[in-house]
Amino acid sequence: MKILIVGGVAGGATAATRLRRLSEENQIIIFERSGYVSFANCGLPYHIGGTISQRDKLLLQTPQSLKSRYNLDARVRSEVVSIDRVNKSIEVKNLETGAHYTETYDKLLLSPGADPIRPAFPGVQHPKILSLRNIEDMDRIIESTKQENDFVVVGGGFIGLEVAENLIEKGKNVTLVELSPQVMAPVDIEFASFLHEKARGKGLKILLQTGVERFNATGEGLEVTLSNAQTLQAGAVILAIGVRPENTLAKAAGLAVGVTGGIEVNRYLQTSDPDIYAVGDAIEVKQLVSEQPVLIPLAWPANRQGRLVADNLLYGNTHEYQGTLGSSILKFFELSVAATGLNEKMLKKLHIPYQSIIITKGHHAGYYPGAKDMVLKVLFDPKGAILGAQAVGEEGVDKRIDIIATAMHAGLKVQDLQEIEITYAPPFNSAKDLINIAGYAAE
Ligand code: FAD
C-alpha cells in the first residue's frame, strides 16, 4: 500500500513512525512545507528565551534519520497544493525549485496543523510583525531580539504568554495586549488574575480589554495604535491571537468541514472521503464533557490521533478516538496554571448547571519547608459528574489536574475523589491531599 502524509510534525510524524512499526511493507511519503520535520513546536518559546540553549535539541528527527531509522521518505520544503480524489493523487510543489509533480496514493493522511491568525489590521504586512509556529519563525524572532529592545505581544493565550515570558527573561521591554478581560482563556478570571499579578511583578505590562487598531512603520520600527487610541512604539511585534485550522486543501478537495472550520472526521478519524484520514489541529473534535464540536489545538490530541489513525489506515477502522477533554498547562515565570474539561465561562455559555469547590492549601505538608500555596477549583454537576478543574500555584499543579483528568476519563464522581489513595511523605504531599479535600467538600 502507498500512504501519503501531508504535514510532518506532531500528528504526521507520529502516524508515520507508527505505520512503519506496524508494517515494513508499505511505501510511506511525508510532505512538509517547512524546512524541518518532527520538531518540538512546544519547545520553540524556550529557545527564544535561552532555557533550551541548543537549537538542535528541538529537531527530534531529520529526513535523514527518518530514512535510516524508519525507512520513511520525508520531503521537506514540499507543499501539497491540491488533492485529486478521483484519480487518488496529490500535486506537490517543490518550494526549492518551484517544480510541480504528482504522487498517487492508496490512503492519504492530512495533518496540516493550524496557522497563526493574521487579521487584516492596516500595516500587518510589516516585516517586523512576526508569529511563532515553526523553526523558521523562531529563528526570525531570535534575530529580532538581537536588534530590538521593545516588543509588543498581541494575544494572551499560551503562545503569547510563553513568548512574552521568554522575552522578559532575555531582558526585553515587553507589553502584551489582550482584547478580553483576562489572559489564558482556558481558566476563569480569578485564576488568570494570578498571572496578571505575576506579570506586573516581572515588569511585563499587560493591557487588558485592549485591541490593536493598526500598525504604522516608523523610522526604526513600528507604532502600534490600540483601540483606546494609545500608541506603543515597538522594534518588533509578535502576533499570537490564536490559530485557525489549515483547511484550505481539504475544502478545495470537497471534503466536509465542520461548523468550527475544522476538517470533519468520524470516530475513526476518517474524513468524508473513505480513503482520506485527518488528525491534529486541523480537525474538529468532540469535547468530551459538552459533546460539542470544538477545535483543540494541543499536542496530546495530535499525538494520540496520529498513533490511532495509523492502525485504522492499515487495518481498517479498528480504533475509535473518543474525543478531547482539553487538558492544558502553562508555566508563567514561577507559576503553573492548568485546566481540564470545562471552565465556568464555558458552562454558563452552554447553560450546563454546575456547582464549584475552591480549595487553597500548601502543595505539601505545611511543617515541611518550602510548601507553596495552591488554589484548586473543581466544577461538577448536581449528580456529581466532574465537569472541569483548574489549579494555580508554584508546585504540584500538574499532578492535581492530571489526577482529575484521569478521574474524569474513568467517569469518577466528585465524591469519589475522597477515595483516591495518594502517595504521601511530607516533602511531596499532605496525607489529606487537595484532591481528597475536594471530594470531602462535595459530599
Ligand atoms: P503541526 O505539528 O503544526 O504540523 C503540521 C505541519 O504541516 C506544519 O509543519 C506545516 O508546515 C505542514 N503543512 C501544512 N500544510 C501543508 C501542505 N499543504 N503541504 C505540506 N505541509 C503542510 N501544545 C501543547 O499541548 N502544549 C504546549 O506546550 C504547546 N506549545 C506550543 C508552542 C508553540 C510555539 C506552538 C506553535 C504550538 C504549541 N502547542 C502546544 C501546540 C502543538 O504543537 C500542536 O497542537 C501540534 O503540533 C499539532 O500537531 P499537527 O500535526 O496537527 O500540526
Short mmCIF file of C-alpha atoms and ligand atoms in Angstrom, two decimals:
data_model
loop_
_atom_site.label_atom_id
_atom_site.label_comp_id
_atom_site.label_asym_id
_atom_site.label_seq_id
_atom_site.Cartn_x
_atom_site.Cartn_y
_atom_site.Cartn_z
CA MET A 1 0.00 0.00 0.00
CA LYS A 2 1.16 3.57 -0.69
CA ILE A 3 0.35 6.05 2.08
CA LEU A 4 0.95 9.79 1.70
CA ILE A 5 1.05 12.14 4.69
CA VAL A 6 0.59 15.92 4.50
CA GLY A 7 2.42 17.58 7.41
CA GLY A 8 5.48 16.08 9.08
CA VAL A 9 5.37 17.33 12.64
CA ALA A 10 3.25 16.17 15.61
CA GLY A 11 0.38 14.18 14.08
CA GLY A 12 2.03 13.38 10.75
CA ALA A 13 5.37 12.16 12.10
CA THR A 14 3.70 10.14 14.88
CA ALA A 15 1.44 8.41 12.37
CA ALA A 16 4.33 7.72 10.00
CA THR A 17 6.59 6.09 12.60
CA ARG A 18 3.69 4.05 13.99
CA LEU A 19 2.78 2.92 10.47
CA ARG A 20 6.35 1.75 9.97
CA ARG A 21 6.45 -0.06 13.32
CA LEU A 22 3.26 -1.88 12.39
CA SER A 23 4.48 -2.94 8.97
CA GLU A 24 7.62 -2.79 6.87
CA GLU A 25 5.68 -3.42 3.68
CA ASN A 26 4.13 -0.06 2.85
CA GLN A 27 5.55 2.90 0.98
CA ILE A 28 5.16 5.99 3.18
CA ILE A 29 5.92 9.52 1.98
CA ILE A 30 5.68 12.59 4.23
CA PHE A 31 5.35 16.06 2.65
CA GLU A 32 6.33 19.01 4.83
CA ARG A 33 6.10 22.63 3.69
CA SER A 34 8.64 24.00 6.17
CA GLY A 35 12.30 23.10 6.17
CA TYR A 36 12.05 20.72 9.14
CA VAL A 37 10.16 17.58 10.15
CA SER A 38 9.28 16.33 13.60
CA PHE A 39 10.44 19.39 15.50
CA ALA A 40 9.40 20.28 19.03
CA ASN A 41 6.96 23.18 18.42
CA CYS A 42 6.19 23.30 22.13
CA GLY A 43 9.86 24.00 22.87
CA LEU A 44 10.21 26.95 20.49
CA PRO A 45 9.48 29.72 23.06
CA TYR A 46 12.14 28.28 25.38
CA HIS A 47 14.89 28.50 22.79
CA ILE A 48 13.96 32.18 22.26
CA GLY A 49 14.47 32.76 26.00
CA GLY A 50 17.57 30.56 26.15
CA THR A 51 16.31 27.89 28.59
CA ILE A 52 16.74 25.36 25.77
CA SER A 53 20.16 26.57 24.74
CA GLN A 54 20.83 24.25 21.80
CA ARG A 55 18.69 24.74 18.70
CA ASP A 56 19.43 21.15 17.62
CA LYS A 57 17.60 19.78 20.67
CA LEU A 58 14.36 20.97 19.04
CA LEU A 59 14.92 18.84 15.97
CA LEU A 60 13.67 15.47 17.13
CA GLN A 61 14.14 13.83 13.73
CA THR A 62 15.51 14.84 10.35
CA PRO A 63 14.60 13.48 6.91
CA GLN A 64 17.87 11.52 7.10
CA SER A 65 17.10 9.96 10.50
CA LEU A 66 13.54 9.14 9.42
CA LYS A 67 15.01 7.36 6.40
CA SER A 68 17.69 5.43 8.25
CA ARG A 69 15.65 4.52 11.34
CA TYR A 70 12.20 4.03 9.84
CA ASN A 71 12.66 3.83 6.07
CA LEU A 72 10.37 6.84 5.66
CA ASP A 73 10.61 9.19 2.69
CA ALA A 74 10.25 12.67 4.25
CA ARG A 75 10.31 15.56 1.80
CA VAL A 76 10.76 19.00 3.34
CA ARG A 77 10.10 22.30 1.55
CA SER A 78 7.39 20.35 -0.28
CA GLU A 79 3.92 21.82 -0.26
CA VAL A 80 0.90 19.75 -1.22
CA VAL A 81 -1.17 22.18 -3.29
CA SER A 82 -4.14 20.05 -4.33
CA ILE A 83 -5.81 16.67 -3.98
CA ASP A 84 -7.37 14.86 -6.93
CA ARG A 85 -9.75 12.48 -5.20
CA VAL A 86 -10.98 10.88 -8.42
CA ASN A 87 -7.51 9.79 -9.53
CA LYS A 88 -6.30 9.43 -5.93
CA SER A 89 -3.31 11.68 -6.39
CA ILE A 90 -1.88 14.87 -4.94
CA GLU A 91 0.00 17.73 -6.57
CA VAL A 92 3.19 18.75 -4.80
CA LYS A 93 5.16 21.96 -5.21
CA ASN A 94 8.89 21.70 -4.55
CA LEU A 95 9.48 25.01 -2.80
CA GLU A 96 13.21 24.90 -3.60
CA THR A 97 12.84 24.60 -7.36
CA GLY A 98 9.25 25.70 -7.94
CA ALA A 99 8.61 22.45 -9.84
CA HIS A 100 5.25 20.69 -9.52
CA TYR A 101 4.73 16.92 -9.64
CA THR A 102 2.01 14.42 -8.77
CA GLU A 103 2.11 11.45 -6.46
CA THR A 104 -0.61 8.80 -6.28
CA TYR A 105 -1.93 7.26 -3.07
CA ASP A 106 -3.92 4.35 -1.77
CA LYS A 107 -4.53 6.20 1.51
CA LEU A 108 -3.92 9.85 2.33
CA LEU A 109 -3.47 11.33 5.81
CA LEU A 110 -3.87 15.06 6.43
CA SER A 111 -2.05 16.54 9.43
CA PRO A 112 -1.52 20.12 8.24
CA GLY A 113 -1.99 21.71 11.68
CA ALA A 114 -3.20 25.25 12.35
CA ASP A 115 -1.98 28.60 11.13
CA PRO A 116 -1.47 31.71 13.31
CA ILE A 117 -4.34 34.13 12.66
CA ARG A 118 -3.24 37.38 10.97
CA PRO A 119 -6.25 39.71 10.81
CA ALA A 120 -6.24 42.41 8.15
CA PHE A 121 -5.08 45.18 10.51
CA PRO A 122 -3.74 48.08 8.43
CA GLY A 123 0.04 47.67 8.26
CA VAL A 124 0.01 43.99 9.30
CA GLN A 125 2.33 43.07 6.40
CA HIS A 126 5.24 44.89 8.04
CA PRO A 127 8.26 42.52 8.13
CA LYS A 128 8.74 43.08 11.86
CA ILE A 129 5.29 41.71 12.69
CA LEU A 130 6.11 38.10 13.46
CA SER A 131 4.30 35.00 14.66
CA LEU A 132 5.54 31.69 16.04
CA ARG A 133 4.68 28.36 14.53
CA ASN A 134 7.84 26.71 13.28
CA ILE A 135 11.63 26.73 13.39
CA GLU A 136 11.90 29.42 10.72
CA ASP A 137 9.54 31.71 12.71
CA MET A 138 11.59 31.09 15.85
CA ASP A 139 14.81 31.99 14.03
CA ARG A 140 13.22 35.26 12.87
CA ILE A 141 12.13 36.15 16.41
CA ILE A 142 15.59 35.35 17.77
CA GLU A 143 17.12 37.53 15.06
CA SER A 144 14.80 40.39 16.08
CA THR A 145 15.90 40.04 19.71
CA LYS A 146 19.49 40.74 18.59
CA GLN A 147 18.43 44.10 17.15
CA GLU A 148 15.40 45.24 19.14
CA ASN A 149 14.64 46.02 22.72
CA ASP A 150 10.94 46.95 22.71
CA PHE A 151 8.40 44.24 21.90
CA VAL A 152 4.62 44.21 21.72
CA VAL A 153 2.97 40.81 22.02
CA VAL A 154 -0.60 40.72 20.77
CA GLY A 155 -2.66 37.98 22.43
CA GLY A 156 -2.58 36.47 25.90
CA GLY A 157 -3.03 32.78 25.09
CA PHE A 158 -0.39 30.06 25.65
CA ILE A 159 1.95 31.16 22.89
CA GLY A 160 1.65 34.90 23.61
CA LEU A 161 2.34 34.37 27.33
CA GLU A 162 5.22 31.96 26.75
CA VAL A 163 6.87 34.27 24.23
CA ALA A 164 6.33 37.31 26.49
CA GLU A 165 7.87 35.48 29.45
CA ASN A 166 10.88 34.42 27.39
CA LEU A 167 11.42 37.92 26.00
CA ILE A 168 11.34 39.28 29.57
CA GLU A 169 13.87 36.59 30.55
CA LYS A 170 16.07 37.99 27.80
CA GLY A 171 15.82 41.44 29.36
CA LYS A 172 13.47 42.94 26.78
CA ASN A 173 10.86 45.59 27.36
CA VAL A 174 7.54 43.84 26.63
CA THR A 175 3.90 44.97 26.51
CA LEU A 176 1.22 42.33 26.00
CA VAL A 177 -2.10 43.47 24.55
CA GLU A 178 -5.20 41.31 25.14
CA LEU A 179 -8.71 42.03 23.90
CA SER A 180 -10.60 40.16 26.63
CA PRO A 181 -10.66 40.98 30.36
CA GLN A 182 -8.16 38.18 31.13
CA VAL A 183 -5.28 36.23 29.66
CA MET A 184 -5.27 32.42 29.36
CA ALA A 185 -8.82 31.64 28.20
CA PRO A 186 -8.92 28.01 29.49
CA VAL A 187 -9.14 29.24 33.11
CA ASP A 188 -11.61 31.55 34.83
CA ILE A 189 -10.70 35.12 35.65
CA GLU A 190 -9.81 34.54 39.31
CA PHE A 191 -7.12 32.09 38.15
CA ALA A 192 -5.92 34.35 35.33
CA SER A 193 -5.59 37.17 37.87
CA PHE A 194 -2.63 35.32 39.42
CA LEU A 195 -0.94 35.60 36.04
CA HIS A 196 -1.83 39.30 35.77
CA GLU A 197 -0.23 39.91 39.15
CA LYS A 198 2.84 37.82 38.34
CA ALA A 199 3.31 39.76 35.09
CA ARG A 200 3.25 43.06 36.99
CA GLY A 201 5.90 41.75 39.38
CA LYS A 202 8.14 40.78 36.46
CA GLY A 203 7.83 44.08 34.61
CA LEU A 204 5.65 42.63 31.84
CA LYS A 205 2.96 45.20 31.07
CA ILE A 206 -0.40 43.61 30.25
CA LEU A 207 -3.10 45.80 28.71
CA LEU A 208 -6.45 44.03 29.06
CA GLN A 209 -9.65 44.78 27.13
CA THR A 210 -7.46 46.45 24.59
CA GLY A 211 -7.35 45.68 20.88
CA VAL A 212 -4.98 46.61 18.09
CA GLU A 213 -6.31 49.07 15.51
CA ARG A 214 -3.35 49.40 13.15
CA PHE A 215 0.40 49.29 12.69
CA ASN A 216 2.45 52.13 11.21
CA ALA A 217 6.04 51.85 10.08
CA THR A 218 8.31 54.37 11.78
CA GLY A 219 11.96 55.07 11.01
CA GLU A 220 13.32 52.42 13.34
CA GLY A 221 10.37 50.13 13.91
CA LEU A 222 6.64 50.23 14.37
CA GLU A 223 3.95 52.26 16.03
CA VAL A 224 1.05 50.17 17.30
CA THR A 225 -2.24 52.05 17.64
CA LEU A 226 -4.59 50.49 20.19
CA SER A 227 -8.38 50.55 20.47
CA ASN A 228 -8.12 53.14 23.27
CA ALA A 229 -6.18 55.41 20.87
CA GLN A 230 -2.98 54.86 22.88
CA THR A 231 0.11 54.19 20.80
CA LEU A 232 3.03 51.89 21.58
CA GLN A 233 6.46 52.02 19.96
CA ALA A 234 7.91 48.61 19.14
CA GLY A 235 11.01 47.28 17.48
CA ALA A 236 9.03 44.13 16.67
CA VAL A 237 5.55 42.73 17.26
CA ILE A 238 4.64 39.12 17.96
CA LEU A 239 1.11 38.31 16.77
CA ALA A 240 -0.30 35.48 18.88
CA ILE A 241 -4.05 35.91 18.77
CA GLY A 242 -4.83 32.30 18.09
CA VAL A 243 -4.72 29.78 15.30
CA ARG A 244 -7.02 28.69 12.50
CA PRO A 245 -7.23 25.09 11.25
CA GLU A 246 -5.42 24.64 7.92
CA ASN A 247 -8.48 23.54 5.98
CA THR A 248 -7.78 25.08 2.57
CA LEU A 249 -6.53 21.90 0.94
CA ALA A 250 -9.39 19.83 2.37
CA LYS A 251 -12.02 22.40 1.38
CA ALA A 252 -10.69 22.69 -2.17
CA ALA A 253 -10.87 18.90 -2.45
CA GLY A 254 -14.52 19.00 -1.41
CA LEU A 255 -14.01 17.30 1.95
CA ALA A 256 -16.58 18.14 4.62
CA VAL A 257 -15.58 20.88 7.06
CA GLY A 258 -17.40 21.27 10.38
CA VAL A 259 -19.07 24.29 12.00
CA THR A 260 -15.80 25.28 13.68
CA GLY A 261 -13.86 25.30 10.39
CA GLY A 262 -12.02 22.12 11.36
CA ILE A 263 -11.92 19.19 8.93
CA GLU A 264 -14.83 16.88 9.74
CA VAL A 265 -13.84 13.33 10.71
CA ASN A 266 -15.77 10.36 12.05
CA ARG A 267 -14.77 8.49 15.21
CA TYR A 268 -12.11 6.61 13.22
CA LEU A 269 -10.60 9.95 12.10
CA GLN A 270 -11.77 9.34 8.56
CA THR A 271 -12.87 12.35 6.52
CA SER A 272 -15.91 12.41 4.24
CA ASP A 273 -13.70 10.56 1.71
CA PRO A 274 -13.07 7.00 3.00
CA ASP A 275 -9.50 6.98 1.63
CA ILE A 276 -8.53 10.21 3.36
CA TYR A 277 -7.99 10.48 7.12
CA ALA A 278 -7.12 13.60 9.13
CA VAL A 279 -5.66 14.34 12.58
CA GLY A 280 -4.33 17.12 14.78
CA ASP A 281 -5.01 20.83 14.96
CA ALA A 282 -6.76 20.82 11.59
CA ILE A 283 -9.69 18.62 12.67
CA GLU A 284 -12.86 19.27 14.57
CA VAL A 285 -13.21 17.04 17.64
CA LYS A 286 -15.90 16.28 20.19
CA GLN A 287 -15.33 17.98 23.55
CA LEU A 288 -15.79 15.12 25.99
CA VAL A 289 -17.87 16.97 28.61
CA SER A 290 -20.14 19.11 26.45
CA GLU A 291 -20.09 16.71 23.48
CA GLN A 292 -19.95 19.84 21.30
CA PRO A 293 -17.77 20.08 18.19
CA VAL A 294 -14.66 22.12 19.03
CA LEU A 295 -11.12 22.89 17.93
CA ILE A 296 -8.49 21.89 20.49
CA PRO A 297 -5.06 22.65 19.02
CA LEU A 298 -2.86 20.80 21.51
CA ALA A 299 -0.05 18.29 21.23
CA TRP A 300 -1.54 15.37 23.18
CA PRO A 301 -4.59 15.03 20.91
CA ALA A 302 -2.40 15.31 17.77
CA ASN A 303 -0.06 12.58 19.02
CA ARG A 304 -2.85 10.31 20.24
CA GLN A 305 -4.74 10.68 16.98
CA GLY A 306 -1.54 10.13 14.96
CA ARG A 307 -0.91 6.80 16.65
CA LEU A 308 -4.51 5.67 16.44
CA VAL A 309 -5.02 6.64 12.82
CA ALA A 310 -2.03 4.53 11.76
CA ASP A 311 -3.87 1.42 12.95
CA ASN A 312 -7.04 2.49 11.14
CA LEU A 313 -5.15 3.21 7.92
CA LEU A 314 -3.57 -0.23 7.93
CA TYR A 315 -6.23 -2.50 9.38
CA GLY A 316 -9.47 -0.73 8.51
CA ASN A 317 -11.43 1.18 11.12
CA THR A 318 -10.43 -0.67 14.28
CA HIS A 319 -9.65 2.16 16.74
CA GLU A 320 -12.04 4.92 17.85
CA TYR A 321 -10.95 8.37 19.00
CA GLN A 322 -13.15 9.16 22.00
CA GLY A 323 -12.88 12.95 21.98
CA THR A 324 -10.80 15.57 23.77
CA LEU A 325 -11.05 16.95 27.31
CA GLY A 326 -8.72 19.85 26.61
CA SER A 327 -6.23 19.34 29.44
CA SER A 328 -3.65 22.12 29.30
CA ILE A 329 -0.92 23.71 31.37
CA LEU A 330 1.22 26.82 31.24
CA LYS A 331 4.39 27.78 33.07
CA PHE A 332 4.47 31.52 33.67
CA PHE A 333 7.64 32.53 35.49
CA GLU A 334 7.41 30.72 38.86
CA LEU A 335 3.70 29.93 38.42
CA SER A 336 1.98 26.98 36.82
CA VAL A 337 -1.65 27.22 35.77
CA ALA A 338 -3.54 24.23 34.44
CA ALA A 339 -7.06 23.24 33.48
CA THR A 340 -9.06 20.29 32.26
CA GLY A 341 -12.60 19.95 30.96
CA LEU A 342 -14.86 22.99 31.00
CA ASN A 343 -14.48 26.21 32.98
CA GLU A 344 -17.26 28.36 34.45
CA LYS A 345 -17.36 30.70 31.46
CA MET A 346 -17.99 27.75 29.14
CA LEU A 347 -20.53 26.12 31.49
CA LYS A 348 -22.53 29.34 31.67
CA LYS A 349 -22.42 29.78 27.91
CA LEU A 350 -23.63 26.21 27.39
CA HIS A 351 -26.29 26.55 30.16
CA ILE A 352 -24.91 23.48 31.94
CA PRO A 353 -25.90 23.51 35.65
CA TYR A 354 -22.89 23.26 37.95
CA GLN A 355 -21.51 23.65 41.46
CA SER A 356 -17.98 24.55 42.37
CA ILE A 357 -15.47 23.94 45.14
CA ILE A 358 -12.40 26.09 45.66
CA ILE A 359 -9.62 24.91 47.96
CA THR A 360 -6.44 26.73 48.91
CA LYS A 361 -3.74 24.66 50.57
CA GLY A 362 0.00 24.06 50.53
CA HIS A 363 1.25 21.73 47.83
CA HIS A 364 2.85 19.61 50.56
CA ALA A 365 2.79 19.41 54.38
CA GLY A 366 2.99 22.91 55.85
CA TYR A 367 5.51 21.92 58.52
CA TYR A 368 8.00 20.77 55.89
CA PRO A 369 9.97 23.73 54.48
CA GLY A 370 9.03 25.12 51.10
CA ALA A 371 5.28 24.50 50.96
CA LYS A 372 3.72 26.66 48.26
CA ASP A 373 0.06 27.61 48.25
CA MET A 374 -2.06 26.19 45.52
CA VAL A 375 -5.63 27.03 44.54
CA LEU A 376 -7.76 24.27 43.08
CA LYS A 377 -11.26 24.65 41.69
CA VAL A 378 -13.41 21.65 40.80
CA LEU A 379 -16.64 22.05 38.85
CA PHE A 380 -19.30 19.33 38.93
CA ASP A 381 -22.95 18.80 38.07
CA PRO A 382 -25.78 18.17 40.57
CA LYS A 383 -25.27 14.40 40.22
CA GLY A 384 -21.55 14.69 40.98
CA ALA A 385 -20.16 14.26 37.46
CA ILE A 386 -16.91 16.21 37.24
CA LEU A 387 -17.16 18.89 34.55
CA GLY A 388 -13.76 20.52 34.85
CA ALA A 389 -11.00 21.71 37.13
CA GLN A 390 -8.39 24.44 37.31
CA ALA A 391 -5.37 24.98 39.51
CA VAL A 392 -2.70 27.62 40.00
CA GLY A 393 0.40 27.60 42.16
CA GLU A 394 4.13 27.14 42.05
CA GLU A 395 4.42 23.38 42.60
CA GLY A 396 2.28 20.29 42.11
CA VAL A 397 -0.35 21.93 39.89
CA ASP A 398 0.19 19.42 37.08
CA LYS A 399 -0.24 16.47 39.46
CA ARG A 400 -3.64 17.62 40.72
CA ILE A 401 -5.08 18.46 37.32
CA ASP A 402 -3.73 15.23 35.85
CA ILE A 403 -5.40 13.23 38.63
CA ILE A 404 -8.70 14.98 37.94
CA ALA A 405 -8.35 14.46 34.18
CA THR A 406 -7.79 10.75 34.90
CA ALA A 407 -10.81 10.68 37.21
CA MET A 408 -12.92 12.32 34.50
CA HIS A 409 -11.70 9.80 31.96
CA ALA A 410 -12.69 6.96 34.29
CA GLY A 411 -16.11 8.52 34.91
CA LEU A 412 -15.49 9.03 38.65
CA LYS A 413 -17.82 11.34 40.55
CA VAL A 414 -16.51 14.32 42.51
CA GLN A 415 -17.29 12.43 45.77
CA ASP A 416 -15.02 9.59 44.59
CA LEU A 417 -12.04 11.95 44.89
CA GLN A 418 -12.08 11.17 48.64
CA GLU A 419 -11.15 7.59 47.81
CA ILE A 420 -8.08 8.30 45.73
CA GLU A 421 -5.17 6.97 47.71
CA ILE A 422 -2.33 9.36 47.09
CA THR A 423 1.37 8.85 47.69
CA TYR A 424 2.41 10.71 50.81
CA ALA A 425 5.54 11.85 52.60
CA PRO A 426 5.95 15.44 53.88
CA PRO A 427 8.23 16.69 51.07
CA PHE A 428 5.66 15.64 48.47
CA ASN A 429 2.16 15.98 49.76
CA SER A 430 -0.20 16.00 52.71
CA ALA A 431 -1.81 12.82 53.99
CA LYS A 432 -5.07 14.54 53.08
CA ASP A 433 -4.41 15.98 49.64
CA LEU A 434 -6.28 18.83 47.93
CA ILE A 435 -7.84 16.20 45.70
CA ASN A 436 -9.24 14.29 48.71
CA ILE A 437 -10.47 17.51 50.31
CA ALA A 438 -12.34 18.38 47.11
CA GLY A 439 -14.12 15.01 47.46
CA TYR A 440 -14.95 15.66 51.15
CA ALA A 441 -16.22 19.15 50.39
CA ALA A 442 -18.54 17.83 47.68
CA GLU A 443 -20.07 15.16 49.95
P1 FAD B 1 1.77 20.63 13.30
O1 FAD B 1 2.58 19.97 14.35
O2 FAD B 1 1.72 22.12 13.28
O3 FAD B 1 2.26 20.10 11.90
C1 FAD B 1 1.63 20.48 10.72
C2 FAD B 1 2.66 20.65 9.64
O4 FAD B 1 2.00 20.56 8.39
C3 FAD B 1 3.32 22.03 9.64
O5 FAD B 1 4.70 21.94 9.91
C4 FAD B 1 3.04 22.60 8.25
O6 FAD B 1 4.17 23.22 7.68
C5 FAD B 1 2.68 21.36 7.46
N1 FAD B 1 1.76 21.64 6.36
C6 FAD B 1 0.58 22.29 6.40
N2 FAD B 1 0.00 22.32 5.20
C7 FAD B 1 0.84 21.67 4.36
C8 FAD B 1 0.79 21.38 2.98
N3 FAD B 1 -0.23 21.75 2.22
N4 FAD B 1 1.83 20.69 2.44
C9 FAD B 1 2.88 20.29 3.21
N5 FAD B 1 2.97 20.55 4.53
C10 FAD B 1 1.96 21.22 5.09
N6 FAD B 1 0.59 22.08 22.59
C11 FAD B 1 0.58 21.59 23.83
O7 FAD B 1 -0.22 20.68 24.11
N7 FAD B 1 1.43 22.04 24.79
C12 FAD B 1 2.33 23.04 24.54
O8 FAD B 1 3.11 23.42 25.41
C13 FAD B 1 2.36 23.61 23.25
N8 FAD B 1 3.20 24.61 22.96
C14 FAD B 1 3.22 25.12 21.68
C15 FAD B 1 4.09 26.16 21.39
C16 FAD B 1 4.14 26.69 20.13
C17 FAD B 1 5.07 27.82 19.82
C18 FAD B 1 3.30 26.15 19.09
C19 FAD B 1 3.36 26.70 17.71
C20 FAD B 1 2.43 25.13 19.38
C21 FAD B 1 2.37 24.61 20.67
N9 FAD B 1 1.48 23.58 21.00
C22 FAD B 1 1.45 23.09 22.27
C23 FAD B 1 0.54 23.04 20.01
C24 FAD B 1 1.07 21.78 19.36
O9 FAD B 1 2.35 22.00 18.89
C25 FAD B 1 0.12 21.39 18.23
O10 FAD B 1 -1.13 21.11 18.78
C26 FAD B 1 0.59 20.18 17.43
O11 FAD B 1 1.86 20.40 16.89
C27 FAD B 1 -0.40 19.89 16.31
O12 FAD B 1 0.08 18.86 15.51
P2 FAD B 1 -0.34 18.80 13.96
O13 FAD B 1 0.33 17.61 13.40
O14 FAD B 1 -1.80 18.93 13.85
O15 FAD B 1 0.26 20.14 13.35
#
